[in-house]
Coordinates of C-alpha atoms in Angstrom, one line a residue:
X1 CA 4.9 -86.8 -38.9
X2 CA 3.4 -90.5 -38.5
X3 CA 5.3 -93.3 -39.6
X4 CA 4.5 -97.1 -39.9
X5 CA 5.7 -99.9 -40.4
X6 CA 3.8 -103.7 -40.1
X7 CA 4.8 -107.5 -39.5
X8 CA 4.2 -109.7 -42.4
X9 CA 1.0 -111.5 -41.4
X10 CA -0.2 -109.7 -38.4
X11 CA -2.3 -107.7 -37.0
X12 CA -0.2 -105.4 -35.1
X13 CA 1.5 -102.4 -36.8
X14 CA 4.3 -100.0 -35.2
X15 CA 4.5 -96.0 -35.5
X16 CA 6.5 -93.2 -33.9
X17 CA 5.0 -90.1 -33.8
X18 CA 5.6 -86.8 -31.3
X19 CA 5.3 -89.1 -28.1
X20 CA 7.4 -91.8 -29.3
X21 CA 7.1 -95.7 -30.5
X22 CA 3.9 -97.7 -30.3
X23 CA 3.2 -100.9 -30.8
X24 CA -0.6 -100.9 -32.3
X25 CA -3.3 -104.0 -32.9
X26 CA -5.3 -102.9 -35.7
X27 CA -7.4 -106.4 -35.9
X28 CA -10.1 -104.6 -35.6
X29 CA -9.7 -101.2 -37.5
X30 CA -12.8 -99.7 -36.2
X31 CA -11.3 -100.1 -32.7
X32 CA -7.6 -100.3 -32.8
X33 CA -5.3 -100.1 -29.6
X34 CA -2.2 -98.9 -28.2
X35 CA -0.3 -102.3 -26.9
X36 CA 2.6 -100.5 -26.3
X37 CA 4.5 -96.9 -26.1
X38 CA 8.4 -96.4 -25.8
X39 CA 9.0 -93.0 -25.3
X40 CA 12.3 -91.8 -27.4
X41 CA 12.8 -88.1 -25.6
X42 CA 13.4 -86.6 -28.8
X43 CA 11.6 -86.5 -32.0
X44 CA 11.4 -89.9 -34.0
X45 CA 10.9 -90.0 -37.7
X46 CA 11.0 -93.1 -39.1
X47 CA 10.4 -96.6 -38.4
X48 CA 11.9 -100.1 -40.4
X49 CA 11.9 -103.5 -39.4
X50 CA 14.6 -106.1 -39.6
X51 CA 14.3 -109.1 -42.4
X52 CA 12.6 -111.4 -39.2
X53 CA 10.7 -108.7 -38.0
X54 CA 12.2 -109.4 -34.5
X55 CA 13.9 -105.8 -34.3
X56 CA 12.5 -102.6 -34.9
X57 CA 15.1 -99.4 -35.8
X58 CA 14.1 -96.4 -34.9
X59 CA 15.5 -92.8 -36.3
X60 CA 14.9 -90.0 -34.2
X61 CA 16.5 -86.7 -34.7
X62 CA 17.5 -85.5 -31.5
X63 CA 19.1 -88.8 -29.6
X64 CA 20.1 -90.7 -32.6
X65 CA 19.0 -94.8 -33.2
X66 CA 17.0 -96.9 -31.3
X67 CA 17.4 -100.4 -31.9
X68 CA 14.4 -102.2 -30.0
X69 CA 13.5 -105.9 -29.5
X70 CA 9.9 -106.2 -30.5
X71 CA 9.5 -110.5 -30.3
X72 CA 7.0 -110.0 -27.9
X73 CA 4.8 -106.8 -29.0
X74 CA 3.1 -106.4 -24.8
X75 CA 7.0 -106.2 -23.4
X76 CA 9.3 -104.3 -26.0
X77 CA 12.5 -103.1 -25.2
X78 CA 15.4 -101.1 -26.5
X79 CA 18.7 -103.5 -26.7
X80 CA 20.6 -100.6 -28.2
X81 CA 21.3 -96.9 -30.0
X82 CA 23.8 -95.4 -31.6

């Protein structure tokens, strides 16, 4: 299962798929690439952004939440879970 979510305005879109999070640039669709992978350890499945588009939240069915800081898409982090 793929699952995507984009910034308003942007060129960069995020999905989870079997090996995790990625941050994506799609400015060029014939040629997109990977910025970014945060490997969950599980198996994510769904992908929303906050209001701001600052946070991204992360379901994944083995380990829960991931809440990850995604204001700069080259140096994400997770700042949380549940």
């Amino acid at each position: 299962t793929v699952n995507v979510a984009k910034k308003k305005d942007e060129q960069i879109i995020f999905a989870i798929s079997s090996g995790g999070f990625y941050v994506i640039n799609v400015s060029n669709v014939n040629n997109p690439k990977i910025i970014k992978n945060l490997d969950t350890h599980g198996r994510p499945r769904r992908v929303s952004l906050s209001f701001d588009s600052k946070t991204a939240f992360v379901a994944d069915l083995d380990n829960g939440l991931f809440i990850i800081n995604i204001t700069n898409t080259s140096n994400i982090s997770i700042i949380g879970s549940l």
